[in-house]
Amino acid sequence: MKEIFSVILFSSLFIFNSCASMSTEQVQTGPSEDIAKNINPFYSDGCSRWPEGTKDKPFAWLGCCFEHDKAYWMGGSDWDRKLADRKLKQCVSKNFSDWMGIVMYLGVRAGGSPSFETDYRWGYGWKYNRGYTPLTKKEREILMSFLPTAEDDIWDYITIPHYEDKE
């Protein structure tokens, strides 16, 4: 059953990803002098369109998704995205199971492209679509100042409607 689910999920995401393409003319580089004005406040939707855990452990891998969302919010190069997706896979595998890490990795690889007009796409923190434009040192520094720190409560940044009451 797990294998069938994984195959169906991967196939669906692959087909969906193949249907949406973006030309380089559609990618904006944006004005570099007003970086902070081009950034949306950081938020996380948890595990975008995926459960945050199991019935017994409802937030089993939510922390992994939160860290992954930080990278997706910032955006950057294709290599940066691949690294973020591998870190998600490793975190979920460590905190839950290898098979869930693989399934989630395949999902984000297929569904997180900057060419999708979604609120969880690669680089969703920018007010315009940057595609895979690498971050400059200055951009990275400014973006890091917008992100929550380890001392911050992640629930101050998570917008999951069905988990309003996290008790």
CSV table of C-alpha atoms in Angstrom, one decimal:
chain,number,residue,atom,x,y,z
A,1,MET,CA,0.0,0.0,0.0
A,2,LYS,CA,2.8,2.4,0.9
A,3,GLU,CA,4.6,1.7,-2.4
A,4,ILE,CA,1.4,2.3,-4.4
A,5,PHE,CA,0.8,5.6,-2.6
A,6,SER,CA,4.4,6.7,-3.2
A,7,VAL,CA,4.2,5.8,-6.9
A,8,ILE,CA,0.8,7.6,-7.3
A,9,LEU,CA,2.1,10.7,-5.4
A,10,PHE,CA,5.4,10.9,-7.4
A,11,SER,CA,3.6,10.3,-10.7
A,12,SER,CA,1.0,13.0,-10.0
A,13,LEU,CA,3.6,15.5,-8.9
A,14,PHE,CA,5.8,14.7,-11.9
A,15,ILE,CA,3.0,15.2,-14.4
A,16,PHE,CA,1.9,18.5,-12.6
A,17,ASN,CA,5.5,19.7,-12.7
A,18,SER,CA,5.9,18.9,-16.4
A,19,CYS,CA,2.8,21.0,-17.3
A,20,ALA,CA,4.1,24.2,-15.8
A,21,SER,CA,7.1,25.8,-17.3
A,22,MET,CA,8.6,29.3,-17.1
A,23,SER,CA,10.8,31.1,-19.6
A,24,THR,CA,13.7,33.1,-18.4
A,25,GLU,CA,11.9,36.3,-19.6
A,26,GLN,CA,9.3,35.7,-16.9
A,27,VAL,CA,11.9,35.8,-14.1
A,28,GLN,CA,12.4,39.2,-12.5
A,29,THR,CA,15.6,40.3,-11.0
A,30,GLY,CA,14.1,43.2,-9.1
A,31,PRO,CA,15.8,46.4,-7.8
A,32,SER,CA,18.8,45.5,-5.7
A,33,GLU,CA,18.8,48.8,-3.8
A,34,ASP,CA,15.5,48.2,-2.1
A,35,ILE,CA,15.9,44.6,-1.0
A,36,ALA,CA,13.9,44.8,2.2
A,37,LYS,CA,11.0,46.5,0.4
A,38,ASN,CA,10.8,43.4,-1.9
A,39,ILE,CA,10.5,40.9,1.0
A,40,ASN,CA,7.3,39.5,2.5
A,41,PRO,CA,7.3,38.8,6.3
A,42,PHE,CA,8.4,35.2,7.0
A,43,TYR,CA,5.7,32.6,7.7
A,44,SER,CA,5.5,28.8,7.4
A,45,ASP,CA,2.5,26.8,6.4
A,46,GLY,CA,4.0,23.7,8.1
A,47,CYS,CA,4.4,20.8,5.7
A,48,SER,CA,2.7,22.4,2.6
A,49,ARG,CA,-0.2,20.3,1.5
A,50,TRP,CA,1.1,17.4,3.6
A,51,PRO,CA,0.4,16.2,7.2
A,52,GLU,CA,2.8,17.5,9.9
A,53,GLY,CA,2.9,14.1,11.5
A,54,THR,CA,0.8,11.1,12.3
A,55,LYS,CA,-2.3,10.5,14.4
A,56,ASP,CA,-0.2,9.5,17.4
A,57,LYS,CA,2.5,12.1,16.8
A,58,PRO,CA,0.7,15.0,15.1
A,59,PHE,CA,3.8,17.2,14.8
A,60,ALA,CA,6.4,14.4,14.2
A,61,TRP,CA,8.2,16.2,11.4
A,62,LEU,CA,6.8,19.8,11.6
A,63,GLY,CA,10.2,21.1,12.8
A,64,CYS,CA,11.8,19.7,9.7
A,65,CYS,CA,9.2,21.5,7.5
A,66,PHE,CA,9.7,24.7,9.4
A,67,GLU,CA,13.4,24.7,8.7
A,68,HIS,CA,12.7,23.8,5.1
A,69,ASP,CA,10.3,26.7,4.8
A,70,LYS,CA,13.0,29.1,5.9
A,71,ALA,CA,15.1,28.0,2.9
A,72,TYR,CA,12.1,28.1,0.5
A,73,TRP,CA,11.1,31.6,1.8
A,74,MET,CA,14.7,32.9,1.0
A,75,GLY,CA,15.0,31.2,-2.4
A,76,GLY,CA,18.3,31.3,-4.3
A,77,SER,CA,20.0,29.0,-6.8
A,78,ASP,CA,18.9,25.6,-8.0
A,79,TRP,CA,21.7,24.2,-5.9
A,80,ASP,CA,20.4,26.0,-2.8
A,81,ARG,CA,17.0,24.4,-3.4
A,82,LYS,CA,18.5,20.9,-3.8
A,83,LEU,CA,20.4,21.3,-0.6
A,84,ALA,CA,17.3,22.4,1.3
A,85,ASP,CA,15.3,19.5,-0.1
A,86,ARG,CA,18.1,17.0,0.9
A,87,LYS,CA,18.1,18.5,4.4
A,88,LEU,CA,14.4,18.0,4.7
A,89,LYS,CA,14.8,14.4,3.7
A,90,GLN,CA,17.6,13.8,6.2
A,91,CYS,CA,15.6,15.5,9.0
A,92,VAL,CA,12.4,13.5,8.4
A,93,SER,CA,14.4,10.3,8.1
A,94,LYS,CA,16.1,11.0,11.4
A,95,ASN,CA,13.0,12.1,13.3
A,96,PHE,CA,10.5,9.6,11.8
A,97,SER,CA,11.4,7.2,9.1
A,98,ASP,CA,13.5,6.8,5.9
A,99,TRP,CA,10.5,6.0,3.7
A,100,MET,CA,8.6,9.2,4.8
A,101,GLY,CA,11.8,11.2,4.2
A,102,ILE,CA,12.0,9.8,0.7
A,103,VAL,CA,8.3,10.5,-0.1
A,104,MET,CA,8.5,14.0,1.2
A,105,TYR,CA,11.7,14.6,-0.7
A,106,LEU,CA,10.1,13.5,-3.9
A,107,GLY,CA,7.1,15.7,-3.2
A,108,VAL,CA,9.1,18.9,-2.7
A,109,ARG,CA,11.3,18.2,-5.6
A,110,ALA,CA,8.3,17.9,-7.9
A,111,GLY,CA,6.0,20.5,-6.3
A,112,GLY,CA,8.3,23.3,-5.1
A,113,SER,CA,9.5,24.8,-8.3
A,114,PRO,CA,9.6,28.6,-8.6
A,115,SER,CA,7.7,28.3,-11.8
A,116,PHE,CA,4.5,27.4,-9.8
A,117,GLU,CA,2.4,30.4,-8.7
A,118,THR,CA,1.9,28.9,-5.2
A,119,ASP,CA,2.4,30.4,-1.8
A,120,TYR,CA,5.0,27.7,-1.0
A,121,ARG,CA,7.1,27.8,-4.1
A,122,TRP,CA,10.9,28.3,-4.1
A,123,GLY,CA,11.6,31.9,-3.1
A,124,TYR,CA,8.1,32.6,-1.8
A,125,GLY,CA,9.4,35.3,0.5
A,126,TRP,CA,10.0,37.7,-2.4
A,127,LYS,CA,7.3,39.9,-3.7
A,128,TYR,CA,8.2,38.9,-7.2
A,129,ASN,CA,9.3,35.6,-8.8
A,130,ARG,CA,13.1,35.4,-8.9
A,131,GLY,CA,13.3,31.9,-10.3
A,132,TYR,CA,16.7,30.4,-9.4
A,133,THR,CA,18.5,33.7,-9.2
A,134,PRO,CA,21.4,33.2,-6.7
A,135,LEU,CA,21.3,35.4,-3.6
A,136,THR,CA,24.0,38.0,-3.2
A,137,LYS,CA,25.8,38.2,0.1
A,138,LYS,CA,23.8,41.4,0.9
A,139,GLU,CA,20.5,39.8,0.1
A,140,ARG,CA,21.3,36.7,2.2
A,141,GLU,CA,22.3,39.0,5.2
A,142,ILE,CA,19.0,41.0,4.9
A,143,LEU,CA,16.9,37.8,4.5
A,144,MET,CA,18.5,36.2,7.5
A,145,SER,CA,17.6,39.3,9.6
A,146,PHE,CA,13.9,38.6,8.8
A,147,LEU,CA,14.0,34.9,9.9
A,148,PRO,CA,13.1,33.7,13.4
A,149,THR,CA,15.9,32.6,15.6
A,150,ALA,CA,16.3,29.4,17.6
A,151,GLU,CA,14.9,31.2,20.6
A,152,ASP,CA,11.7,32.2,18.9
A,153,ASP,CA,8.5,30.1,19.2
A,154,ILE,CA,7.8,28.5,15.8
A,155,TRP,CA,4.1,28.8,16.5
A,156,ASP,CA,4.4,32.5,16.1
A,157,TYR,CA,5.2,32.0,12.4
A,158,ILE,CA,3.1,28.9,11.5
A,159,THR,CA,-0.2,29.5,9.6
A,160,ILE,CA,-1.9,26.1,9.7
A,161,PRO,CA,-5.7,26.8,10.0
A,162,HIS,CA,-6.6,23.3,11.3
A,163,TYR,CA,-4.0,23.6,14.1
A,164,GLU,CA,-5.1,26.9,15.6
A,165,ASP,CA,-5.6,25.1,18.9
A,166,LYS,CA,-2.3,23.2,19.1
A,167,GLU,CA,-3.1,21.8,22.6
